[in-house]
Short mmCIF file of C-alpha atoms and ligand atoms in Angstrom, two decimals:
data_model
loop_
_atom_site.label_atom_id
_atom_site.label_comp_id
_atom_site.label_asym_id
_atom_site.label_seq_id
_atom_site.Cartn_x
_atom_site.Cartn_y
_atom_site.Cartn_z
CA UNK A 686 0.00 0.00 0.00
CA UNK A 687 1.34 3.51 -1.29
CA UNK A 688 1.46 5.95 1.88
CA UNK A 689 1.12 9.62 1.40
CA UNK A 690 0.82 12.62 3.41
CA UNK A 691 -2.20 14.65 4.31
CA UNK A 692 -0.68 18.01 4.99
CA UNK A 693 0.53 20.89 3.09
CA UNK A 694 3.52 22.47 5.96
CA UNK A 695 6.81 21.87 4.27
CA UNK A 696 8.83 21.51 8.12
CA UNK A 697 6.03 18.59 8.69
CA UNK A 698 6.46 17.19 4.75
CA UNK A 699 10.25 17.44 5.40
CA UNK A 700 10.31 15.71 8.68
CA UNK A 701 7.68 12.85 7.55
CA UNK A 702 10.30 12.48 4.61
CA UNK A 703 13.04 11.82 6.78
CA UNK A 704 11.63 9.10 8.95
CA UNK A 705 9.07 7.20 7.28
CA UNK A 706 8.75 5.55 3.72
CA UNK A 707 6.28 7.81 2.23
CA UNK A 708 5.40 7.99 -1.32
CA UNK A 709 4.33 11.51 -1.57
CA UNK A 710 1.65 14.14 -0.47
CA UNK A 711 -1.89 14.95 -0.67
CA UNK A 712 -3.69 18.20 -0.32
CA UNK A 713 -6.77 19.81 -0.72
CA UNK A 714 -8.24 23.48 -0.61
CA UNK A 715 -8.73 23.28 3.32
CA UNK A 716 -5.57 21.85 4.04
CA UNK A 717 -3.45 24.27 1.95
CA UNK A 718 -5.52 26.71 3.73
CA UNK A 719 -3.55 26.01 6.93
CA UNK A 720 -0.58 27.45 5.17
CA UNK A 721 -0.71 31.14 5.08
CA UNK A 722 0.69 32.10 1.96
CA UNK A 723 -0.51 32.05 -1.99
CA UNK A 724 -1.57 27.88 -2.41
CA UNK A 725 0.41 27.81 -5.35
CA UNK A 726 3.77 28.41 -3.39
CA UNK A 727 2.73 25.94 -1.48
CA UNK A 728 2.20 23.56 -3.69
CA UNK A 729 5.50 24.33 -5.54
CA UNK A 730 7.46 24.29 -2.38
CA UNK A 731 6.37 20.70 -1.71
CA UNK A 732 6.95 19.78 -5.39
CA UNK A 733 10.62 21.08 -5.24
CA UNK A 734 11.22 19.43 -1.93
CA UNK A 735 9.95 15.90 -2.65
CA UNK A 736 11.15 16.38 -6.01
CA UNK A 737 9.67 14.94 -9.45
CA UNK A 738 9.31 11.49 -9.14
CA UNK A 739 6.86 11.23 -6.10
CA UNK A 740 3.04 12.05 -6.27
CA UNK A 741 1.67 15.19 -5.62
CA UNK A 742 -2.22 15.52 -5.23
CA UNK A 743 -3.56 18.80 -5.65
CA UNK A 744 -7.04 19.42 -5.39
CA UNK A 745 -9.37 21.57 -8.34
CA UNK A 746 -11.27 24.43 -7.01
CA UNK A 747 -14.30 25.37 -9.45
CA UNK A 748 -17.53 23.47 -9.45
CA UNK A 749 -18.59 23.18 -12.86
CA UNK A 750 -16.90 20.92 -15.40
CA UNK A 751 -14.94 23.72 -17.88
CA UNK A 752 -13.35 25.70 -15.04
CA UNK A 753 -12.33 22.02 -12.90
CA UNK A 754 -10.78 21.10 -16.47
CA UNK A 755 -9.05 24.77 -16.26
CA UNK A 756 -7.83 24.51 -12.98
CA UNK A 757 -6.65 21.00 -13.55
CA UNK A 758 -4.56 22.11 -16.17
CA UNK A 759 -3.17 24.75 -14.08
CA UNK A 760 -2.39 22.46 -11.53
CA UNK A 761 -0.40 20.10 -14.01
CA UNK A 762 1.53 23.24 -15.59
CA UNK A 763 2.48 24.60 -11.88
CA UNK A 764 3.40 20.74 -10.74
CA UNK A 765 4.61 19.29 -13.77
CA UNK A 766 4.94 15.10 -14.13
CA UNK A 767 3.30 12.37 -11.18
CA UNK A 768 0.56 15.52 -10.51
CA UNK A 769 -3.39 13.78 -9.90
CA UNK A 770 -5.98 16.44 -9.94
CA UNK A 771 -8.30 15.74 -7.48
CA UNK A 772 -11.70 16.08 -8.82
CA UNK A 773 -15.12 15.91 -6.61
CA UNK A 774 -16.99 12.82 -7.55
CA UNK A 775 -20.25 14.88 -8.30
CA UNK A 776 -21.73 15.26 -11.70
CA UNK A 777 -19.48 18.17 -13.00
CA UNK A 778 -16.52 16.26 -11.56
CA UNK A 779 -17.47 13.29 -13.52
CA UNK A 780 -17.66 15.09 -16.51
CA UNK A 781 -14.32 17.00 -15.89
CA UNK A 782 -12.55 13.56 -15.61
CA UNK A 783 -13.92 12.41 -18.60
CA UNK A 784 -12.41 14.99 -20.60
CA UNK A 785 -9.02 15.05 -18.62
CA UNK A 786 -9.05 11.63 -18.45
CA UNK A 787 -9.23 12.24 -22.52
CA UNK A 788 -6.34 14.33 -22.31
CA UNK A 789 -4.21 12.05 -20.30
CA UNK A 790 -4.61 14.00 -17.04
CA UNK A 791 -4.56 12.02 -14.13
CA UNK A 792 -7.41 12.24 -11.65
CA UNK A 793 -8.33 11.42 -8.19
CA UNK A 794 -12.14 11.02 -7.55
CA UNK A 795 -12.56 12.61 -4.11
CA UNK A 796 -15.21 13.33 -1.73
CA UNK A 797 -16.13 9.88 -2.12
CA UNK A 798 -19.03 9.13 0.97
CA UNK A 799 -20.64 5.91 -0.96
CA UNK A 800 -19.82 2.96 -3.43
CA UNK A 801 -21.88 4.60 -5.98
CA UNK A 802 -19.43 7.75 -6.69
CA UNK A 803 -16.46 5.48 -6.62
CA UNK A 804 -17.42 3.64 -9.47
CA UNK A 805 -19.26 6.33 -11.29
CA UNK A 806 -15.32 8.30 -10.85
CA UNK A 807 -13.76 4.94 -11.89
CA UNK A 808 -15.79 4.38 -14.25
CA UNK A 809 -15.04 8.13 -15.41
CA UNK A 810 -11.60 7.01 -15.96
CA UNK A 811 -9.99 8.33 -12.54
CA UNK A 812 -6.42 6.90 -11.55
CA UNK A 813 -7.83 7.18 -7.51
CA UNK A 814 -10.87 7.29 -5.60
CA UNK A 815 -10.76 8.48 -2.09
CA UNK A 816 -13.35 7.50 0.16
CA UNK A 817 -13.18 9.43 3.80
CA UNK A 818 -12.93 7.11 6.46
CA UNK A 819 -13.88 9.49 9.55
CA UNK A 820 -16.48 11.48 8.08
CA UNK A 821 -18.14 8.63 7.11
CA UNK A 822 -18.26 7.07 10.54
CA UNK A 823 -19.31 10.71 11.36
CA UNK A 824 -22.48 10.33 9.50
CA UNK A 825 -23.51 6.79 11.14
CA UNK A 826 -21.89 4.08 8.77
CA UNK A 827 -18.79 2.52 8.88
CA UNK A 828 -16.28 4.16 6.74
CA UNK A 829 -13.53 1.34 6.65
CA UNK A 830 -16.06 -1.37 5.67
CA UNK A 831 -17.46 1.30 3.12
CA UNK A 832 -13.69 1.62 1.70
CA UNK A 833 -13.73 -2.22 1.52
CA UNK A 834 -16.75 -2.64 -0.18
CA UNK A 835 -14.99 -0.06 -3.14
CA UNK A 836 -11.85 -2.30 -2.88
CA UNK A 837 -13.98 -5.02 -3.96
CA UNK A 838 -16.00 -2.87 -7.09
CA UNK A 839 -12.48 -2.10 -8.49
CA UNK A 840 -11.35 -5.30 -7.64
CA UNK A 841 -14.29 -7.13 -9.83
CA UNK A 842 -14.34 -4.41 -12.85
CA UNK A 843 -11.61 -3.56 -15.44
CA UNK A 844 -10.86 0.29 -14.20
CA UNK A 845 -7.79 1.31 -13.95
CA UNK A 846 -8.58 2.63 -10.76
CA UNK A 847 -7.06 2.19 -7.39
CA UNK A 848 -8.03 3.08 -3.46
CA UNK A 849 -6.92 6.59 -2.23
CA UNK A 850 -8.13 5.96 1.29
CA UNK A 851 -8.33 9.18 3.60
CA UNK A 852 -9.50 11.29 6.40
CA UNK A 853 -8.30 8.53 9.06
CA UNK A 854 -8.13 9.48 13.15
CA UNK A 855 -6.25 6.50 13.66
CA UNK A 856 -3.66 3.90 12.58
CA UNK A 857 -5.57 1.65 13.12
CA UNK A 858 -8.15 2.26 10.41
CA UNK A 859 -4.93 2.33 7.97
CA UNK A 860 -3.61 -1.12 9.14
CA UNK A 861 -6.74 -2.84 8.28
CA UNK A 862 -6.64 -1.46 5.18
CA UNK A 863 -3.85 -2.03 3.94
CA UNK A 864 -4.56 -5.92 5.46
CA UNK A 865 -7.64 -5.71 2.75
CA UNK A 866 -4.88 -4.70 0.10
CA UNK A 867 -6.04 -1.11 -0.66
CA UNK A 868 -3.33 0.64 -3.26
CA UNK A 869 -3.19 3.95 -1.59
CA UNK A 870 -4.16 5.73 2.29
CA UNK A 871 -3.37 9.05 2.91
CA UNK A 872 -3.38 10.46 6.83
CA UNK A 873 -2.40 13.33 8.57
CA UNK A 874 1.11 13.76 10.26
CA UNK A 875 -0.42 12.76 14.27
CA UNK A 876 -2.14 9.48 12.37
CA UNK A 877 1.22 8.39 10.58
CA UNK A 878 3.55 9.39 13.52
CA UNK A 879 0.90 7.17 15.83
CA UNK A 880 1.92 3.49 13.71
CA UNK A 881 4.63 3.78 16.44
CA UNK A 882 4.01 5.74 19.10
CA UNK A 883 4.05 2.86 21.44
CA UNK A 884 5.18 2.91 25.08
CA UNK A 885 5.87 -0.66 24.58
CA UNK A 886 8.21 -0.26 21.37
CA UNK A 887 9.79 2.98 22.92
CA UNK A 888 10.34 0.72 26.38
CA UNK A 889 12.26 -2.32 24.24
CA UNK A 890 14.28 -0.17 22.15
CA UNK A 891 15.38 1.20 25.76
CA UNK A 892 15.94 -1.98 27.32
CA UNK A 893 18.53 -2.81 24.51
CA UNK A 894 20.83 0.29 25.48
CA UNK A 895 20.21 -0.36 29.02
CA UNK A 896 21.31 -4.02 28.60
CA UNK A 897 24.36 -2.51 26.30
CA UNK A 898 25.53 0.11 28.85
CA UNK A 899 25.76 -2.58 31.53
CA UNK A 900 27.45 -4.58 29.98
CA UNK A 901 30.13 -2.37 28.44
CA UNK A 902 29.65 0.89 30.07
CA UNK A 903 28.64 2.36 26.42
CA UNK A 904 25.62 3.14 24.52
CA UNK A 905 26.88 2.29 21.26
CA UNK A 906 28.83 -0.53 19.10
CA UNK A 907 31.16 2.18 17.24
CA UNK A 908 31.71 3.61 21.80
CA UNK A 909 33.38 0.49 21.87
CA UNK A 910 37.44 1.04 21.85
O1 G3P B 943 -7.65 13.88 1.83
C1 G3P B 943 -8.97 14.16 2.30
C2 G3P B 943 -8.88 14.41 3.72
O2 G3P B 943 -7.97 15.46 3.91
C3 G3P B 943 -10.12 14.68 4.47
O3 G3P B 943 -9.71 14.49 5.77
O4 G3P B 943 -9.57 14.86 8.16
O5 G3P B 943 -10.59 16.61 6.67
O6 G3P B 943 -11.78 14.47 7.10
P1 G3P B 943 -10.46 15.15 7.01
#
């Protein structure tokens, strides 16, 4: 499973970057909204730091299908190669990733809350589809069973379409996902830095250089004379 990273602040991208194997980052109007500056430095910061070969995810703004299609190609100029518009899967997002989908444009369905606009989006011709975990359990369902029940659409059709899950509050949530053998999750900075945040694991690692230190008065191999 493909891990990417909900945020848009370049000292959180940067230190995500350094620890974990990510594949790239995901955004979306709110979330570059966190960032006080123009969106589209932003967005080009994060493309020059991760660099041209990992996936950025930037999110089209207008509702209606000509000016999605005009900011997606916007998005693609500003970010250049392994850029997915993310398109909401509503009516004039459908018909935006038709045409962009047309132009060889790759798209992310988003907004996904049910089945049905996953595989109307796939069906569209969109790369992704990300269902939101959280907010659907917000509304009374179960958002990781509704994420596996898309896993299994794409799974039994011919779209070239994979899983973008998002909008986690826990690791959790991602684990079982990626059990199910959904392509892509993307989570916030807390949710990712939580697959380890582990008394447990943090108490073990200790124990080692405890063990160490008695034994040779060092904390280190490369201490040793
Ligand atoms: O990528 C979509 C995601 O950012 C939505 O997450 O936490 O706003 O529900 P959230």
């Amino acid at each position: 499973m493909k891990l990417f990273i909900d945020d848009a602040h370049l000292d959180e991208i940067k230190r995500l970057y350094e620890y974990y194997p990510v594949d790239g980052v995901t955004t979306n109007p709110s979330i570059l909204s966190k960032v006080d500056q123009d969106p589209r430095k932003t967005l080009k910061e994060i493309r020059e730091f991760i660099g041209e070969d990992d996936i950025i995810f930037a999110q089209a703004v207008a509702l209606d299908a000509d000016g999605i299609v005009a900011d997606a190609h916007m998005i693609v100029d500003l970010l250049g190669k392994n850029t997915v518009v993310k398109v909401p899967s509503v009516p004039e997002g459908f018909k935006a990733i038709k045409q962009l989908t047309k132009e060889g444009i790759p798209t992310c369905g988003t907004v996904v809350y049910t089945p049905m606009q996953a595989y109307l989006a796939a069906k569209a011709g969109a790369s992704y589809v990300a269902p939101y975990v959280n907010r659907i359990d917000n509304m009374g369902y179960d958002g990781v069973e509704v994420v596996k029940e898309i896993q299994d659409i794409l799974d039994n059709s011919d779209f070239d379409c994979e899983v973008l899950a998002a909008s986690f509050k826990n690791s959790q949530q991602v684990m079982e996902l990626a059990q199910y053998g959904v392509g892509s999750a993307t989570a916030a900075p807390s949710v990712i830095d939580g697959f380890v945040k582990n008394m447990a694991i943090d108490g073990a690692v200790q124990d080692f250089v405890n063990d160490f230190e008695k034994l040779t008065g060092k904390k280190a191999m490369t201490d040793l004379d």
